[in-house]
CSV table of C-alpha atoms in Angstrom, one decimal:
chain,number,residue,atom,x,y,z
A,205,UNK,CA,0.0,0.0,0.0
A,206,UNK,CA,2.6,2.2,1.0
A,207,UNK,CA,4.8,1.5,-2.1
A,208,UNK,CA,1.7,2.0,-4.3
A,209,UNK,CA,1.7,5.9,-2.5
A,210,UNK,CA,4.5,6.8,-3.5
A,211,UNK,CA,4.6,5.7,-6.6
A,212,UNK,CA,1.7,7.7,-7.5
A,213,UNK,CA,3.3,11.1,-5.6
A,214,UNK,CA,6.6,10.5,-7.6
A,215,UNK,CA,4.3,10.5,-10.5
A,216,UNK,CA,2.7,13.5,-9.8
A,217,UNK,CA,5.5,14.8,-9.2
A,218,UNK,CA,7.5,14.3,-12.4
A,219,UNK,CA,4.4,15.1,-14.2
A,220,UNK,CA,4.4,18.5,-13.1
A,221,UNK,CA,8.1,19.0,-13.5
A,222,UNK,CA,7.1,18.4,-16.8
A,223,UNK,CA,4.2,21.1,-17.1
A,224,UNK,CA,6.5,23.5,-15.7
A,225,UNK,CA,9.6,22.4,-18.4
A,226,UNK,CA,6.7,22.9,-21.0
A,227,UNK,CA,5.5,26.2,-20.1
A,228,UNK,CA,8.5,27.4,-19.5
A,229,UNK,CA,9.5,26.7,-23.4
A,230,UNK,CA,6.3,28.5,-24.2
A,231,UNK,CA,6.9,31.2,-22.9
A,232,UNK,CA,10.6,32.2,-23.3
A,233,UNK,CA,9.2,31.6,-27.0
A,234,UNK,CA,6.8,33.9,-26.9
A,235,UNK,CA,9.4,36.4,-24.7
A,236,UNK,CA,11.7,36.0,-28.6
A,237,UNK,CA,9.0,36.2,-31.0
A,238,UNK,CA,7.8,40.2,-29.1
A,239,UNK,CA,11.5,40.9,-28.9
A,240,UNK,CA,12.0,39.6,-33.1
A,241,UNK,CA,8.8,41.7,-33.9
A,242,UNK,CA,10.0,44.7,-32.2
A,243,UNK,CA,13.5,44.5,-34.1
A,244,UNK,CA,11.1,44.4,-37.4
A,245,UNK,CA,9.4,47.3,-36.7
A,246,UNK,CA,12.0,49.4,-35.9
A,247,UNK,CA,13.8,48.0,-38.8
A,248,UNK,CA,10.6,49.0,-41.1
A,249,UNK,CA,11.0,52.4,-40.2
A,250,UNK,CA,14.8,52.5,-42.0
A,251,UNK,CA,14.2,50.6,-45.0
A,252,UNK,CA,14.3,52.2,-48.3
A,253,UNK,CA,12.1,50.9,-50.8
A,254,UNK,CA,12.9,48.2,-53.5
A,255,UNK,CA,13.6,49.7,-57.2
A,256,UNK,CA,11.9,47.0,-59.3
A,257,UNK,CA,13.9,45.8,-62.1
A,258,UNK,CA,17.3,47.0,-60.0
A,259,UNK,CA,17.2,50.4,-61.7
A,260,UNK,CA,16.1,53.9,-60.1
A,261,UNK,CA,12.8,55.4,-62.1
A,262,UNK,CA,12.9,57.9,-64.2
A,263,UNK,CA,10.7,60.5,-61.7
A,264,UNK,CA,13.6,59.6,-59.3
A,265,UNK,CA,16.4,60.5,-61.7
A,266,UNK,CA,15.1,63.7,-62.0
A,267,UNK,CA,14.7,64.6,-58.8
A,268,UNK,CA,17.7,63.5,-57.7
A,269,UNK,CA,19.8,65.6,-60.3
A,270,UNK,CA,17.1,68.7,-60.4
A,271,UNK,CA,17.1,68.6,-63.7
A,272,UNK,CA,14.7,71.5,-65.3
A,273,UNK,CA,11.3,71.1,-66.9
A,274,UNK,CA,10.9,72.3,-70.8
A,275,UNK,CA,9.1,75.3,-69.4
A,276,UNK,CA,11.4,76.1,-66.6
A,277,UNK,CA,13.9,79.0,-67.2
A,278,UNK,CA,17.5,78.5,-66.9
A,279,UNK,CA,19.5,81.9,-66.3
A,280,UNK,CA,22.2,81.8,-68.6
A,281,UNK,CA,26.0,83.2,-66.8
A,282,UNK,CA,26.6,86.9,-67.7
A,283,UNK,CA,29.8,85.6,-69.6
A,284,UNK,CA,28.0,83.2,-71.7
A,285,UNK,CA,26.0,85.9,-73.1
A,286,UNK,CA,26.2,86.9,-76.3
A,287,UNK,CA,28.3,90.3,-76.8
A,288,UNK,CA,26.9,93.1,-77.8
A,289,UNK,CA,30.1,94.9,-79.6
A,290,UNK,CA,30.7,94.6,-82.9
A,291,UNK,CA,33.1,91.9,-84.6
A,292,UNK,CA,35.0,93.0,-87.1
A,293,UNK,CA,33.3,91.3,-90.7
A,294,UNK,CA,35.5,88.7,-92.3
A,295,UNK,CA,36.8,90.0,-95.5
A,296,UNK,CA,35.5,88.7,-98.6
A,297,UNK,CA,37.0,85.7,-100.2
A,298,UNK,CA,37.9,86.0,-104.1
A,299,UNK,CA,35.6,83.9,-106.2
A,300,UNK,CA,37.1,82.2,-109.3
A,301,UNK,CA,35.2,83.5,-112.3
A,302,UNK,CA,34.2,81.0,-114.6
A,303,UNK,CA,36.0,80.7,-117.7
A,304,UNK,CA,34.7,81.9,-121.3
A,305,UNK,CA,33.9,79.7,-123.2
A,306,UNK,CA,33.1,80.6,-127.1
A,307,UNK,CA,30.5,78.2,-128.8
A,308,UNK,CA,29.0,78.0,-132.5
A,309,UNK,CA,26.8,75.5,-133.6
A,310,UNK,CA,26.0,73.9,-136.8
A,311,UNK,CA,22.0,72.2,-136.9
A,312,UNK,CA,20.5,70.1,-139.7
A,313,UNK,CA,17.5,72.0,-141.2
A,314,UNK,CA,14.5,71.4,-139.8
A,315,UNK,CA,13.6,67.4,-139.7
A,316,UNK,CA,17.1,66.4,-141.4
A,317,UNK,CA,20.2,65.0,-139.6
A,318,UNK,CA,23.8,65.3,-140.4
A,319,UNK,CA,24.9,61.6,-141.9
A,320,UNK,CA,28.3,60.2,-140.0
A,321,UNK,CA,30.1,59.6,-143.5
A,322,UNK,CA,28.9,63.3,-144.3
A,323,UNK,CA,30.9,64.5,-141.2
A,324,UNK,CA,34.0,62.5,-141.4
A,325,UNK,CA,34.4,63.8,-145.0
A,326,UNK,CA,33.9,67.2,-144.3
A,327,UNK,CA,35.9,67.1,-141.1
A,328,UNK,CA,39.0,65.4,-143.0
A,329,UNK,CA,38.7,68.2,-145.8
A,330,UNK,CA,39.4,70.9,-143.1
A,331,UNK,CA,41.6,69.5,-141.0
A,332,UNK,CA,40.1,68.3,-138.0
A,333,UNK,CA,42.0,65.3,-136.2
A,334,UNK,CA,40.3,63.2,-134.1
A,335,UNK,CA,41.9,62.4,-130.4
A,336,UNK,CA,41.2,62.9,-126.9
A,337,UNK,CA,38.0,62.8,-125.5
A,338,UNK,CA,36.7,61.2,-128.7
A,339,UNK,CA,36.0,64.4,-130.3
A,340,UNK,CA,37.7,66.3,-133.0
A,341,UNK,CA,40.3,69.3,-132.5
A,342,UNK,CA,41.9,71.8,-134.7
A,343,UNK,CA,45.3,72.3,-134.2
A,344,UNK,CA,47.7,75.5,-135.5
A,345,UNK,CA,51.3,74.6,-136.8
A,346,UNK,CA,54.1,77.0,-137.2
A,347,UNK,CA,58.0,76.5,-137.0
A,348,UNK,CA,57.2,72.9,-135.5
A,349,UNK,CA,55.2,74.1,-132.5
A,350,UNK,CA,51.8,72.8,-132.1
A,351,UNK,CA,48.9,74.7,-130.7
A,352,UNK,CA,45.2,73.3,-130.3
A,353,UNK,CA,42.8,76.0,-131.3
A,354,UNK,CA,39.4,74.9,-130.7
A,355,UNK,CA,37.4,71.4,-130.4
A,356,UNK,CA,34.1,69.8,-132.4
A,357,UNK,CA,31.7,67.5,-130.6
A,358,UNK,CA,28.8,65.6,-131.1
A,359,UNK,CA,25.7,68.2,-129.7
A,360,UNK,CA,24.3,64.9,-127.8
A,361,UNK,CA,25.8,63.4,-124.5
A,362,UNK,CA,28.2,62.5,-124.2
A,363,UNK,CA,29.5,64.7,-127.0
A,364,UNK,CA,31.7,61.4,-129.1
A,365,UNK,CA,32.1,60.7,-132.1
A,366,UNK,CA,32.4,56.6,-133.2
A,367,UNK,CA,34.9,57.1,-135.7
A,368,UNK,CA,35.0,52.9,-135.9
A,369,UNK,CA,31.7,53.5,-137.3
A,370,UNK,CA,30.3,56.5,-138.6
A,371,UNK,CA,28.7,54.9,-141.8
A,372,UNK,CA,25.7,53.8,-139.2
A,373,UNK,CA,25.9,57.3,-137.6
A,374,UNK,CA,23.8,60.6,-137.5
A,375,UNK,CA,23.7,63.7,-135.8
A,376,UNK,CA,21.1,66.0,-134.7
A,377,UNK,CA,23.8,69.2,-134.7
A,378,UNK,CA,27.7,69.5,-133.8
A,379,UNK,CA,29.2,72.2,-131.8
A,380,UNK,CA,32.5,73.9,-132.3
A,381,UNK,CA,34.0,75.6,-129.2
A,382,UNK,CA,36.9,76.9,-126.8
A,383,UNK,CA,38.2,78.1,-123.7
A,384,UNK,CA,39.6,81.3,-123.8
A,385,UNK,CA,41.6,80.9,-120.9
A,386,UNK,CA,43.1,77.8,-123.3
A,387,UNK,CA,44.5,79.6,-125.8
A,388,UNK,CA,46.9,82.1,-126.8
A,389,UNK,CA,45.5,84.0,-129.2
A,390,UNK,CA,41.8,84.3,-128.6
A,391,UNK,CA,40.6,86.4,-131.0
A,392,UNK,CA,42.8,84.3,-134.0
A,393,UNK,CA,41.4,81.2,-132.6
A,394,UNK,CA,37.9,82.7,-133.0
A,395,UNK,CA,38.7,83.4,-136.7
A,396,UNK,CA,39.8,80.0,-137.6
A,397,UNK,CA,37.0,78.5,-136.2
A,398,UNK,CA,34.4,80.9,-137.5
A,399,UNK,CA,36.1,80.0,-141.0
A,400,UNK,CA,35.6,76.2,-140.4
A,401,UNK,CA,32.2,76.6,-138.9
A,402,UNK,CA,31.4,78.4,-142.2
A,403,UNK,CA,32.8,75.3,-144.4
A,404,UNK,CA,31.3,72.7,-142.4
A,405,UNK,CA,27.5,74.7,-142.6
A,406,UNK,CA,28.1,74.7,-146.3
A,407,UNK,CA,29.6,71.0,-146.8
A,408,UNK,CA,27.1,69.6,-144.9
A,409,UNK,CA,23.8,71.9,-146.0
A,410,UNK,CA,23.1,73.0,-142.4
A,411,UNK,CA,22.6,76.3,-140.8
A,412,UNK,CA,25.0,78.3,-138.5
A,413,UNK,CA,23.9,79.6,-135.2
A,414,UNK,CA,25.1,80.6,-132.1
A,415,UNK,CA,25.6,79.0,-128.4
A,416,UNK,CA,21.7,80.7,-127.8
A,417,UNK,CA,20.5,79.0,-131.2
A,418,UNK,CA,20.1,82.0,-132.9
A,419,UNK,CA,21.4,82.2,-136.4
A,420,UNK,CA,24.8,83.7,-136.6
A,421,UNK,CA,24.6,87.5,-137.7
A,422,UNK,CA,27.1,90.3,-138.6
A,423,UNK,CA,26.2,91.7,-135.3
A,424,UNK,CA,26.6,88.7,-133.3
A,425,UNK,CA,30.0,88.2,-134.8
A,426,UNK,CA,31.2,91.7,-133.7
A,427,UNK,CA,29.9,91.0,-130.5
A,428,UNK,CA,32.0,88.4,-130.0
A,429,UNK,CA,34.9,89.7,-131.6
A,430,UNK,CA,34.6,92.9,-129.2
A,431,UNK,CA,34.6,90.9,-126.3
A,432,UNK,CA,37.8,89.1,-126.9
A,433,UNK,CA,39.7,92.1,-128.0
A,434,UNK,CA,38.6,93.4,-124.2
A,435,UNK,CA,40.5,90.4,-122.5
């Protein structure tokens, strides 16, 4: 009976040894999770907020650097503005004048064409020599020296002649010209190629006009004339 007793008060007792172990547990548990939840909150109270996507947004870009509005005024430093006494104006650059160039033309009448076999006949008859550029020049010779006097070309782009075939070829007008600035003599070179634009009118049944398509007068001659002897 006796040993029946105390077995029961020994397990009471280590029942309640238990409890107490228990609640203890509880409660120092509890005693953490106030203490953690106060560390958040205070913690809460610092944090900055996430940037989503790991970059800053634009708004906060722009606050962060003030940058100005398109309305906003931004003063401009006195020394950047612009000064009000005069600069001195830069002096004028020489432009090169063009060159003269002197131009007759010879035209078919109207709904005719100048025939290549024509051409090359009338061409050889008064000395024109084919070369560079695939046109024809005129070239004065005295006491071996060579000078080129003026040039014939085709009065089509790209102004050339096929001398390899000019049985297959027709024209619609050639043009005889120079450059003043070219030659030596620019009234003599003038001469000898109003002589040959004559011939070649006359060979080849056409009319003679000038570089405005005009036909070549007394008067337009002289005009010419009067302007080379003023160079």
């Amino acid at each position: 009976m006796e040993e029946n007793s105390l077995r029961l008060i020994l397990l009471l007792v280590g029942m309640v040894i238990l409890l107490g172990i228990y609640f203890y547990d509880v409660l120092e548990k509890k005693k953490a999770t106030v203490q953690q939840e106060e560390l958040d909150d205070s913690a809460f109270d610092e944090r900055v907020d996430p940037v989503i996507g790991g970059e800053p947004s634009f708004s906060a870009v722009l606050d962060e650097q003030q940058a100005p509005t398109i309305h906003e005024h931004v003063d401009v430093p006195e020394a950047q503005e612009s000064d009000p006494s005069p600069v001195d104006p830069v002096e004028d650059v020489p432009v090169a004048e063009q060159a003269l160039v002197i131009q007759l033309v010879v035209l078919p009448h109207s709904g005719g064409s100048l025939l290549g076999t024509a051409l090359i006949d009338a061409f050889t008859a008064l000395g024109l020599e084919f070369g560079d550029m695939g046109i024809f020049h005129y070239y004065q010779r005295h006491d071996g020296v060579e000078a080129q006097q003026f040039h014939v070309a085709n009065i089509l782009e790209p102004g050339t002649f096929p001398v390899g075939n000019m049985t297959e070829f027709e024209s619609t007008g050639i043009i005889l010209f120079f450059q003043v600035s070219d030659v030596a003599q620019p009234s003599e070179a003038f001469e000898n190629m109003l002589n040959v634009a004559r011939e070649l009118s006359q060979r080849l049944e056409a009319r003679l006009v000038d570089a405005e398509m005009n036909e070549l007068r007394p008067d337009n001659i002289m005009n010419i004339q009067s302007q080379l002897s003023n160079l």
